[in-house]
GROMACS .gro file of N, CA and C in nm:
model
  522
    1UNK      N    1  17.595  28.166  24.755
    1UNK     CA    2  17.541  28.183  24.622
    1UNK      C    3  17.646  28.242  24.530
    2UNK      N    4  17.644  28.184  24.378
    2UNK     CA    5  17.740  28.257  24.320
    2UNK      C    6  17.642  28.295  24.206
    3UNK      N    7  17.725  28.389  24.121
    3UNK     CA    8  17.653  28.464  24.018
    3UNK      C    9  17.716  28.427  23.890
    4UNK      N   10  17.639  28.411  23.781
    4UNK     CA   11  17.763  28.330  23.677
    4UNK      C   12  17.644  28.412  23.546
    5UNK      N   13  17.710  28.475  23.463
    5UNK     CA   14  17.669  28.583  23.359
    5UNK      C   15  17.496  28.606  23.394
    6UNK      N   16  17.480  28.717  23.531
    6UNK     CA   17  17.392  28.735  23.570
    6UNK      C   18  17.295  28.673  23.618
    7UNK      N   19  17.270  28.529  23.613
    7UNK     CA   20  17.193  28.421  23.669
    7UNK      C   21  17.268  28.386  23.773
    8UNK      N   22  17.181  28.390  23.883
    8UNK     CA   23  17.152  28.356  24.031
    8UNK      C   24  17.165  28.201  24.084
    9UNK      N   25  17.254  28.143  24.098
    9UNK     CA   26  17.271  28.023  24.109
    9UNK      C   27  17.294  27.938  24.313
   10UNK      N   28  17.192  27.881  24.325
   10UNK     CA   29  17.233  27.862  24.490
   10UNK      C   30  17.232  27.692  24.487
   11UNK      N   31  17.295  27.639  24.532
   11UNK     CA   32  17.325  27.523  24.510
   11UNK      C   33  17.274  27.454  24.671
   12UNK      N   34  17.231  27.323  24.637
   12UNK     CA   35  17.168  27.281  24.791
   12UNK      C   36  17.186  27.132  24.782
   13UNK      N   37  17.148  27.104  24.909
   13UNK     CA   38  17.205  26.926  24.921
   13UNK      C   39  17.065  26.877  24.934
   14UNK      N   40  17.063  26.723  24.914
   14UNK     CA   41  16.950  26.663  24.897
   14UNK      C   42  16.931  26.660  25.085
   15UNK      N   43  16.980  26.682  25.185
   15UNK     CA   44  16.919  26.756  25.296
   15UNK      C   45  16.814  26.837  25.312
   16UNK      N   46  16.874  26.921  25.213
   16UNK     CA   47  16.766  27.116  25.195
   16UNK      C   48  16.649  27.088  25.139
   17UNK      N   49  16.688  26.945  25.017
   17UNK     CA   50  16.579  26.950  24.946
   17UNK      C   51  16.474  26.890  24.978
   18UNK      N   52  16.470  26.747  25.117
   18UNK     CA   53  16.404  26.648  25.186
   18UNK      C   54  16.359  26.732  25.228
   19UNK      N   55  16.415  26.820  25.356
   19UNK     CA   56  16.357  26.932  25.439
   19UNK      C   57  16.223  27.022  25.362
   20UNK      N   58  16.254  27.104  25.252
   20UNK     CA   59  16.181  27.140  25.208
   20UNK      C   60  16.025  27.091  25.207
   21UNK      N   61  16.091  26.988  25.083
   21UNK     CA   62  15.969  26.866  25.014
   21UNK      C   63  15.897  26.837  25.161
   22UNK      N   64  15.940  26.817  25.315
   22UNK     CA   65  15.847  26.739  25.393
   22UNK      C   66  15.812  26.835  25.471
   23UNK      N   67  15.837  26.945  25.494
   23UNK     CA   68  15.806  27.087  25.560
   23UNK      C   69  15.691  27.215  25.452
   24UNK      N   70  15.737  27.232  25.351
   24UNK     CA   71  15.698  27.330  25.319
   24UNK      C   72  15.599  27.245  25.156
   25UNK      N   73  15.631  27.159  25.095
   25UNK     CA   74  15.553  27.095  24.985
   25UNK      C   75  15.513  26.974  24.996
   26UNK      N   76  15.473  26.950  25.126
   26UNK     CA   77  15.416  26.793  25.138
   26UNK      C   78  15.313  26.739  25.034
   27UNK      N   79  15.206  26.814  24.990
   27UNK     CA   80  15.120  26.801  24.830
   27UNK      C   81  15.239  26.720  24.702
   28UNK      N   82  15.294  26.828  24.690
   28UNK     CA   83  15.435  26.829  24.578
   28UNK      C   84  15.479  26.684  24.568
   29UNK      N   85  15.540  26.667  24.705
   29UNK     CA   86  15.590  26.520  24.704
   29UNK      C   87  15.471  26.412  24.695
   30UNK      N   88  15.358  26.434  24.759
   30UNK     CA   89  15.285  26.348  24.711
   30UNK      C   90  15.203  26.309  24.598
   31UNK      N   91  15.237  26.453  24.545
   31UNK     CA   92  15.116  26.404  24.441
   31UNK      C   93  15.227  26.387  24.318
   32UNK      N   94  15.318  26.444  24.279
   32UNK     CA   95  15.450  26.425  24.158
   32UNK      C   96  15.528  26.302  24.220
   33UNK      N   97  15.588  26.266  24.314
   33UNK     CA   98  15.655  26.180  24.356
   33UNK      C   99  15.633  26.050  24.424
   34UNK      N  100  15.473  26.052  24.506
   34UNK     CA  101  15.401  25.950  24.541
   34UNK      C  102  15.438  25.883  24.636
   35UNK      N  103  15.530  26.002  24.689
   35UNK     CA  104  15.562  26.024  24.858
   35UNK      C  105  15.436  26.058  25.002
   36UNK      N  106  15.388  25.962  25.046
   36UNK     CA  107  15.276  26.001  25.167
   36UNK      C  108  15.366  26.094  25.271
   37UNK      N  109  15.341  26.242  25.341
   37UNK     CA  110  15.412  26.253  25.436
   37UNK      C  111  15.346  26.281  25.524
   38UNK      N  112  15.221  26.283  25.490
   38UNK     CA  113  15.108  26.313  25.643
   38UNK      C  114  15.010  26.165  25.600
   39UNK      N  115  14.893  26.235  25.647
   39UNK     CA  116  14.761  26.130  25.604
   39UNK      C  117  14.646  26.190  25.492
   40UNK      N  118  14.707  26.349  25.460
   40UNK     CA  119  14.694  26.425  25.381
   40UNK      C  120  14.506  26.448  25.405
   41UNK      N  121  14.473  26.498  25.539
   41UNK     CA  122  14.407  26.543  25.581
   41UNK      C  123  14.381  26.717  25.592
   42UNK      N  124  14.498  26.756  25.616
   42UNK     CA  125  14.551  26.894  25.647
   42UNK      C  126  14.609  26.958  25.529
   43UNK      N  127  14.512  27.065  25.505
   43UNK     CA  128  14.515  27.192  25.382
   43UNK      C  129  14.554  27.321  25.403
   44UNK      N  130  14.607  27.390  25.308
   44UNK     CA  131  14.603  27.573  25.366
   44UNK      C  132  14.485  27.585  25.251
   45UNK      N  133  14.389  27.675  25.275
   45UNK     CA  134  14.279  27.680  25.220
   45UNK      C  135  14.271  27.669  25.068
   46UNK      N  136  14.335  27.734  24.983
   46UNK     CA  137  14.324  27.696  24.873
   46UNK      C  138  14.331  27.565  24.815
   47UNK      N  139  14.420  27.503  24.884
   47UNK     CA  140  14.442  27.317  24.848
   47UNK      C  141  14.320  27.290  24.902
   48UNK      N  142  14.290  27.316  25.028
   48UNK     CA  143  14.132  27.256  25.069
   48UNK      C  144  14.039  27.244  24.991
   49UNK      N  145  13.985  27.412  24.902
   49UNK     CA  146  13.930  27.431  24.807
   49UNK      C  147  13.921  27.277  24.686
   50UNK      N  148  14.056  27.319  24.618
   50UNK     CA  149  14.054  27.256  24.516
   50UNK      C  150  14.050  27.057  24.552
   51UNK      N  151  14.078  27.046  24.690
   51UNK     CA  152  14.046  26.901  24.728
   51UNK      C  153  13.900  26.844  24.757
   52UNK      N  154  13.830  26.930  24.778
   52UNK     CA  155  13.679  26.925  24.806
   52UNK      C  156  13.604  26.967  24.725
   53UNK      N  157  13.627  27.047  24.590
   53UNK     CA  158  13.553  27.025  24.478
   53UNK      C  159  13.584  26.892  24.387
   54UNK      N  160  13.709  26.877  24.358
   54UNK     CA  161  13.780  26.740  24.329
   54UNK      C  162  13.685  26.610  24.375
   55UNK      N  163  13.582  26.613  24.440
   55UNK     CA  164  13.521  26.499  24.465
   55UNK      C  165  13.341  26.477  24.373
   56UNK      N  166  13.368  26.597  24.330
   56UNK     CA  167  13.257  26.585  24.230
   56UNK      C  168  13.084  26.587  24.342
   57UNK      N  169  13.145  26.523  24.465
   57UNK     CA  170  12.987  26.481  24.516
   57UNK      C  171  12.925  26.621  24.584
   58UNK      N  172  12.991  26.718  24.614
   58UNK     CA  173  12.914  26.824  24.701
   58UNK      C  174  12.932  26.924  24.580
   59UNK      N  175  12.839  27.075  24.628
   59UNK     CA  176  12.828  27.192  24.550
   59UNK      C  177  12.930  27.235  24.516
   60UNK      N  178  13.014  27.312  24.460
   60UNK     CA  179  13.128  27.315  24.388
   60UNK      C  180  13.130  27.507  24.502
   61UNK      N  181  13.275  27.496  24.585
   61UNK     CA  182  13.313  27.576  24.695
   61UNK      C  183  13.396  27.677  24.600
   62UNK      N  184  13.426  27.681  24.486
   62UNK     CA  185  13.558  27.796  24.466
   62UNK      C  186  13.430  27.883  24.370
   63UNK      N  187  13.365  27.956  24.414
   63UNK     CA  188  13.274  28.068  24.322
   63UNK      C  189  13.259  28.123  24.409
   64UNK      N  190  13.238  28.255  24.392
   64UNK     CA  191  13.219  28.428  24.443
   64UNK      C  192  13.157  28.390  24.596
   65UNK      N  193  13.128  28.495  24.676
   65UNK     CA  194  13.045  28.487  24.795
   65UNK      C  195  13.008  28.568  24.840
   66UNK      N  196  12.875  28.578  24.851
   66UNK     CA  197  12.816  28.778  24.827
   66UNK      C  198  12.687  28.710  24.963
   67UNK      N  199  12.707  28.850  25.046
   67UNK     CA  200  12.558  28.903  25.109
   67UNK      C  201  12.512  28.825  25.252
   68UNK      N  202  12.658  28.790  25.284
   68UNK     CA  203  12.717  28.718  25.422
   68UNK      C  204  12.791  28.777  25.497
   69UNK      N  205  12.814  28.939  25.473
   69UNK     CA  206  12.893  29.019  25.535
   69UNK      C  207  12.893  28.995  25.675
   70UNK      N  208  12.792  28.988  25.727
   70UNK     CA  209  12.770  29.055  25.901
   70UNK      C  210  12.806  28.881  25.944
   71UNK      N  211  12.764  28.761  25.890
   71UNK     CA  212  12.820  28.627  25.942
   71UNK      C  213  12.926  28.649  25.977
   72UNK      N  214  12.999  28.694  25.841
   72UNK     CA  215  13.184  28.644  25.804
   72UNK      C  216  13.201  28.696  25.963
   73UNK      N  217  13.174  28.844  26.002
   73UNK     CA  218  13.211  28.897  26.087
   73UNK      C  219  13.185  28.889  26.242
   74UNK      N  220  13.082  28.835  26.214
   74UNK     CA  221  13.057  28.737  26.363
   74UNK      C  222  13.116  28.629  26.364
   75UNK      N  223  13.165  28.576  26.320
   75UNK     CA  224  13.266  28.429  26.285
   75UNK      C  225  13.411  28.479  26.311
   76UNK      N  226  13.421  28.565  26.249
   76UNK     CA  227  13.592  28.638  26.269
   76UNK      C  228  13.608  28.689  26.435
   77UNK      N  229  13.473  28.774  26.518
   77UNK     CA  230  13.485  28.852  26.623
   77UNK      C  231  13.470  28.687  26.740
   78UNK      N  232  13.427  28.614  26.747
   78UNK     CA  233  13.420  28.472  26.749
   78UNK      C  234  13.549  28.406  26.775
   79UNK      N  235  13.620  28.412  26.641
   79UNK     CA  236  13.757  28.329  26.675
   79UNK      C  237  13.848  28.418  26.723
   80UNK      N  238  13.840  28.548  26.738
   80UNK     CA  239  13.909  28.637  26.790
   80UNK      C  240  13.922  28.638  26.957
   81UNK      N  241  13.779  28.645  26.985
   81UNK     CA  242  13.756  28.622  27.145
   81UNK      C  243  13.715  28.464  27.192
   82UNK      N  244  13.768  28.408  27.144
   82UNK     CA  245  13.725  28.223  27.183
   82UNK      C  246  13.825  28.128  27.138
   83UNK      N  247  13.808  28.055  27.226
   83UNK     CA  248  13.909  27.905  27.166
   83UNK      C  249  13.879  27.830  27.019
   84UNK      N  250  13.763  27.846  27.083
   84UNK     CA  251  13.666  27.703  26.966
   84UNK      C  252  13.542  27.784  26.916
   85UNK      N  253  13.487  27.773  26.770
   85UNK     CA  254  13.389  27.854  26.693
   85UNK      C  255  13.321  27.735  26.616
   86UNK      N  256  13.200  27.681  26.663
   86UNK     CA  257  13.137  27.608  26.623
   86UNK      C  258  13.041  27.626  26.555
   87UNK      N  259  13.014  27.598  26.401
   87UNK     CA  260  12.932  27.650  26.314
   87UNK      C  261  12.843  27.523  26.293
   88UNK      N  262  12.670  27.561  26.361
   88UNK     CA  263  12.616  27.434  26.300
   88UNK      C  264  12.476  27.480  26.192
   89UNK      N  265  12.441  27.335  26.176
   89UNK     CA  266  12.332  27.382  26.053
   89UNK      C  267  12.295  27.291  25.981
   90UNK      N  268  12.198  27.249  25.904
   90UNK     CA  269  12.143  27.159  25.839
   90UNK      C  270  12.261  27.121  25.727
   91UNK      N  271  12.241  27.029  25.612
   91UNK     CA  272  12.355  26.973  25.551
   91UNK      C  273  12.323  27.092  25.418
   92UNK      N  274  12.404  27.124  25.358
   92UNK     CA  275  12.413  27.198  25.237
   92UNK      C  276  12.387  27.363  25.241
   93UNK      N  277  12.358  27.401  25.374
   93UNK     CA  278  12.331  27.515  25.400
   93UNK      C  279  12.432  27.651  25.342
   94UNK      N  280  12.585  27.594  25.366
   94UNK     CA  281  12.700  27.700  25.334
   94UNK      C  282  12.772  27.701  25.446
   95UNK      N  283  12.766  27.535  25.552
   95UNK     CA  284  12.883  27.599  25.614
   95UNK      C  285  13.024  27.624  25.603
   96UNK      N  286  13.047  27.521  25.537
   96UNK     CA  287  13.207  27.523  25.462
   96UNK      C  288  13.228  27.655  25.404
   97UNK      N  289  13.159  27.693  25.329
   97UNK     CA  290  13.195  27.798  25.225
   97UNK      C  291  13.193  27.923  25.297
   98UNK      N  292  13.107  27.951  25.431
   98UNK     CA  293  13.109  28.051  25.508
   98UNK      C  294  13.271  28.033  25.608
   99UNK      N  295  13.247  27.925  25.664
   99UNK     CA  296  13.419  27.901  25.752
   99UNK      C  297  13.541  27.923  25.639
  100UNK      N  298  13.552  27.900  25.510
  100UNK     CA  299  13.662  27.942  25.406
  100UNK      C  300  13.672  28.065  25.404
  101UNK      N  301  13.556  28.163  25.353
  101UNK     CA  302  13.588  28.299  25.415
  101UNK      C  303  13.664  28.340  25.526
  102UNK      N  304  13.562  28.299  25.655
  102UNK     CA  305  13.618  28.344  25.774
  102UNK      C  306  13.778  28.308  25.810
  103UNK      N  307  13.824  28.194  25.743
  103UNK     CA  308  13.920  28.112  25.735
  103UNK      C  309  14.057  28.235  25.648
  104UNK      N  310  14.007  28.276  25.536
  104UNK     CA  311  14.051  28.345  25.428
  104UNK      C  312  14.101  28.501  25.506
  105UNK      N  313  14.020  28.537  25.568
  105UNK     CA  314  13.998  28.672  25.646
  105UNK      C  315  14.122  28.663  25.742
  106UNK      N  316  14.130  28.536  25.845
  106UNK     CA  317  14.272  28.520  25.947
  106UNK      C  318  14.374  28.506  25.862
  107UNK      N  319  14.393  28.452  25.731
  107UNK     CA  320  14.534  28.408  25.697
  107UNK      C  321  14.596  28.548  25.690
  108UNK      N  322  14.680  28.630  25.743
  108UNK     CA  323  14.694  28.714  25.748
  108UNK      C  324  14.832  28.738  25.764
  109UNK      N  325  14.927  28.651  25.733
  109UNK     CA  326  15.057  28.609  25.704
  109UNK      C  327  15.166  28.596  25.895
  110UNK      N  328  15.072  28.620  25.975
  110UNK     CA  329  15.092  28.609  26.115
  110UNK      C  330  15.075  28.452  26.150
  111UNK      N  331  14.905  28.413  26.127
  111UNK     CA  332  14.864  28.365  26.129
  111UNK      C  333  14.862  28.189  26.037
  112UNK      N  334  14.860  28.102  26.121
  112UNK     CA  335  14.856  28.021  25.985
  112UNK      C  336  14.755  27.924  25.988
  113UNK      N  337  14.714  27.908  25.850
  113UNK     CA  338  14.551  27.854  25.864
  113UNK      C  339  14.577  27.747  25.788
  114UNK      N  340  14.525  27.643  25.876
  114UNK     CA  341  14.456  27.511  25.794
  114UNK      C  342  14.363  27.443  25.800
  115UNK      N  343  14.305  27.379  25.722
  115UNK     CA  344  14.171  27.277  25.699
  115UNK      C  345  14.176  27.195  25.726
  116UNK      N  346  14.116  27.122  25.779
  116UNK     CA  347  14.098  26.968  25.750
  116UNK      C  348  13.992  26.889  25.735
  117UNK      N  349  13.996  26.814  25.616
  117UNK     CA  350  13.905  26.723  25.556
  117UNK      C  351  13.948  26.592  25.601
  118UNK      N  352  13.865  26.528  25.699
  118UNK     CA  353  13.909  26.391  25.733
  118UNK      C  354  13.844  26.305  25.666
  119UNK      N  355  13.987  26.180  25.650
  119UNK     CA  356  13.929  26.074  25.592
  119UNK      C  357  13.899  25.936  25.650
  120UNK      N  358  13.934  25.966  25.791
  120UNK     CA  359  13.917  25.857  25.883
  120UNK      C  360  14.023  25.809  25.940
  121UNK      N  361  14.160  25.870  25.908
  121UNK     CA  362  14.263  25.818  25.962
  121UNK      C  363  14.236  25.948  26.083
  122UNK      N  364  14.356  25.914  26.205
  122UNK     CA  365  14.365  25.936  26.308
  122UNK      C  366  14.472  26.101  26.321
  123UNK      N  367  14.440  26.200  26.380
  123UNK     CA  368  14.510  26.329  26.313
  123UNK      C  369  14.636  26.351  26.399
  124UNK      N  370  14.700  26.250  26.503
  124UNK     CA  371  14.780  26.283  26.615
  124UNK      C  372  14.950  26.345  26.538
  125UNK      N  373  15.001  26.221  26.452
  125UNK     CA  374  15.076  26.280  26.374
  125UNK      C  375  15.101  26.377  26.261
  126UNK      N  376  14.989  26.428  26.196
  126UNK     CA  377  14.973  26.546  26.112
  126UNK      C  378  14.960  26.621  26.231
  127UNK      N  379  14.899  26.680  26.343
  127UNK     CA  380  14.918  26.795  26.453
  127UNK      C  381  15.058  26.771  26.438
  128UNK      N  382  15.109  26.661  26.508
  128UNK     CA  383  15.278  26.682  26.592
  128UNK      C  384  15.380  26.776  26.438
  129UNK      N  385  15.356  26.747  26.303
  129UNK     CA  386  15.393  26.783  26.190
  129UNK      C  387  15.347  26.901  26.157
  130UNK      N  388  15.226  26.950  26.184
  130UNK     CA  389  15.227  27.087  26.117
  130UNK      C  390  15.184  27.186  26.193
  131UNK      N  391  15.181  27.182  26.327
  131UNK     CA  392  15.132  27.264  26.474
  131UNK      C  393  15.327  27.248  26.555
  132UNK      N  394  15.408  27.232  26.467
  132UNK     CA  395  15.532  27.240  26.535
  132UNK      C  396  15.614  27.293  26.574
  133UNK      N  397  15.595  27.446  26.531
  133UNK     CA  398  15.676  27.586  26.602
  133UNK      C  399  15.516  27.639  26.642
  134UNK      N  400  15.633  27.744  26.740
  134UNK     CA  401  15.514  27.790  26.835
  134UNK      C  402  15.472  27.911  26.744
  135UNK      N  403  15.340  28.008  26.792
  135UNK     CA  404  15.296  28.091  26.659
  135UNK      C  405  15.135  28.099  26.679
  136UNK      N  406  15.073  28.127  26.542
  136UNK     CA  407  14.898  28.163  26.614
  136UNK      C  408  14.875  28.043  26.482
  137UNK      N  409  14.793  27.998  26.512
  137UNK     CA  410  14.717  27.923  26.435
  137UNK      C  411  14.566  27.892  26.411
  138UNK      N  412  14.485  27.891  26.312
  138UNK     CA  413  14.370  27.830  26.300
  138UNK      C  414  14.352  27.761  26.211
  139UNK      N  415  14.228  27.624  26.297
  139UNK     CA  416  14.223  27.469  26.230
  139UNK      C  417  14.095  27.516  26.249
  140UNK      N  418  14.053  27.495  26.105
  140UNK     CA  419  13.891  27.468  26.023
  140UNK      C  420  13.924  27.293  26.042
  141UNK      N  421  13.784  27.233  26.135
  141UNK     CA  422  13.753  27.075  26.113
  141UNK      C  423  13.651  27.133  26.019
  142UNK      N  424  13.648  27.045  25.898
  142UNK     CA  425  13.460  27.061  25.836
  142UNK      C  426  13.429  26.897  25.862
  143UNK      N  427  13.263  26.970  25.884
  143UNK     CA  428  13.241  26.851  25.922
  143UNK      C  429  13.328  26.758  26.041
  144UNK      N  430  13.319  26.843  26.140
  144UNK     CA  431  13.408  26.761  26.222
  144UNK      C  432  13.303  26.641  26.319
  145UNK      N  433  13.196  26.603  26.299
  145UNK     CA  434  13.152  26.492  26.343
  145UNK      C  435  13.193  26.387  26.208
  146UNK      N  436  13.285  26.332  26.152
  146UNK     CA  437  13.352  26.291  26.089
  146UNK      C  438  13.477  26.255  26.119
  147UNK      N  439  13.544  26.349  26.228
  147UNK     CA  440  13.689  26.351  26.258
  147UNK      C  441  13.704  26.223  26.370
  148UNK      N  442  13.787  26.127  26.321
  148UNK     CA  443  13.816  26.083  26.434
  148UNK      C  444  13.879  26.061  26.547
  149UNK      N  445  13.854  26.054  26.656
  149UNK     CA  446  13.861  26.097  26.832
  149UNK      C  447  13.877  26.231  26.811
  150UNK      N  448  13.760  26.305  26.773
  150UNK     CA  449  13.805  26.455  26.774
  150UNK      C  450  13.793  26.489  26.929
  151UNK      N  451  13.737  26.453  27.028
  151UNK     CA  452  13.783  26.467  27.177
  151UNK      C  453  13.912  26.475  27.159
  152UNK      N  454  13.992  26.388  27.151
  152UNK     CA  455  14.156  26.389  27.193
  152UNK      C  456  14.203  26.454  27.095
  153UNK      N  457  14.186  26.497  26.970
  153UNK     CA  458  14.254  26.582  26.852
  153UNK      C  459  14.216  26.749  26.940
  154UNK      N  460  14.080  26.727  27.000
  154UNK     CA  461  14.118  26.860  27.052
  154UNK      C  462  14.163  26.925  27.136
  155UNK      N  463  14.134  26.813  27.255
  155UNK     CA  464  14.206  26.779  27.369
  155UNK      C  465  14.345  26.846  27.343
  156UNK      N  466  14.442  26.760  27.225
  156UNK     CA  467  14.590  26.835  27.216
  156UNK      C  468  14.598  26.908  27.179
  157UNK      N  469  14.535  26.995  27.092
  157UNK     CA  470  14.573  27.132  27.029
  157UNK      C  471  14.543  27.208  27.158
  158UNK      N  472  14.486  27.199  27.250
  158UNK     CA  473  14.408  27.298  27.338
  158UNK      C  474  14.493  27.306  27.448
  159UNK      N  475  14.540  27.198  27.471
  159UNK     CA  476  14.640  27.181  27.602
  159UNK      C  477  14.821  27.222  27.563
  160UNK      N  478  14.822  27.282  27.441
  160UNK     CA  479  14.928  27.276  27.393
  160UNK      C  480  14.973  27.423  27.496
  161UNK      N  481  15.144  27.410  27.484
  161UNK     CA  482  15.191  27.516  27.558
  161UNK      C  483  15.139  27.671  27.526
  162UNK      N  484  15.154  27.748  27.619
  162UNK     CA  485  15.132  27.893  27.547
  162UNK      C  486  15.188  27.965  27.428
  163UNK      N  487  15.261  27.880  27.455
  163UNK     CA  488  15.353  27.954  27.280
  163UNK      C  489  15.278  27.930  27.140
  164UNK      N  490  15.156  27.861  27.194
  164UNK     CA  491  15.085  27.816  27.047
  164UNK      C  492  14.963  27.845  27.090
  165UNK      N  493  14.926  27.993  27.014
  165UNK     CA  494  14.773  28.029  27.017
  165UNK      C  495  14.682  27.989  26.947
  166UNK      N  496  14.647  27.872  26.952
  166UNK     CA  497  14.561  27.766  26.833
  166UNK      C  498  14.427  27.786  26.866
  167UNK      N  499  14.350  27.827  26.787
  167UNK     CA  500  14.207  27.857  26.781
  167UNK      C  501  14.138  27.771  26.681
  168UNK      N  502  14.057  27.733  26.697
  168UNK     CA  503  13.995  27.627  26.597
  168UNK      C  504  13.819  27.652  26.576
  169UNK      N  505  13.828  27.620  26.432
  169UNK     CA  506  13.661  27.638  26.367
  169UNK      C  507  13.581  27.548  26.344
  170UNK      N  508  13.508  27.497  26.388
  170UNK     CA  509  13.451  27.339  26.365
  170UNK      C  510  13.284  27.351  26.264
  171UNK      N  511  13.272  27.289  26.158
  171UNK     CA  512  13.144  27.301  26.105
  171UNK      C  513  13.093  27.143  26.214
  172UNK      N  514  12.939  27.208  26.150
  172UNK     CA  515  12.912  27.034  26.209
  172UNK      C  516  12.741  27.052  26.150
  173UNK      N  517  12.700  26.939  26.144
  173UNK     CA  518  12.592  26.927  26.077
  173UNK      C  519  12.502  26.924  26.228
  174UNK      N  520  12.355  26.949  26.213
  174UNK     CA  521  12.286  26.922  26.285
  174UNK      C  522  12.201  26.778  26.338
   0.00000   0.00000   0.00000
């Protein structure tokens, strides 16, 4: 890095900048540049948020959330002591919006949390892409009777080496 009348200048190769764009802003590139680099299934919760109100058809998920204390916390003590945390329930009840909390509560900068909203494509290459250093992780499926071959999507996260403590939250309708 050099310094040139107090501005901070670091200079990078279109290497640093691919890397980036397909590691750390896969959204970025796709949505400004109209670059696909997943199947754009897989969210960190806030993109989730704003991708699932974006559809106009369900209750609108980014407003307050009051008087669910003791859930959140059975949901959190849950993915703490378990592999898999399966939230079920009639359709419109709050499960999404209860797993975003609980979801919200792990991101805890250790931890790395993502969503996924499937759209019917197949999730083998978004795992191999964003489950790729070892580390703790949790995957919110919503609605995961939607996901497809979620047997074998879970199958691999579960069988993955020890170096990857992957815990996963599944809504599911009744």
């Amino acid at each position: 890095m050099e310094t040139i009348d107090g501005v901070e200048i670091e200079l990078i190769g279109i290497d640093t900048l691919s890397h980036d764009l397909a590691l750390l802003y896969p959204h970025i590139a796709k949505d400004e540049l109209g670059i696909a680099i997943d199947t754009n299934q897989f969210f960190e919760v806030e993109d989730f948020v704003k991708a699932y109100d974006a559809n106009g058809i369900n209750a609108p998920i980014n407003c307050d959330f009051f008087h669910r204390k003791p859930e959140i916390t059975e949901i959190c003590t849950s993915i703490l002591n378990n592999r898999v945390t399966v939230l079920t329930g009639p359709s419109g009840i709050g499960k999404t919006r209860l797993a975003l909390e609980a979801c919200r509560k792990q991101n805890d900068g250790q931890t790395k949390v993502f969503c996924i909203k499937s759209n019917g494509n197949l999730l083998y290459e978004d795992i191999k892409y964003y489950i790729s250093d070892p580390g703790r992780y949790l995957i919110f499926f919503d609605d995961a009777n939607m996901v497809a071959s979620l047997e074998n999507v879970l199958g691999t996260l579960l069988t993955l080496s020890t170096d990857f403590d992957v815990r996963v939250l599944i809504s599911v309708r009744d």
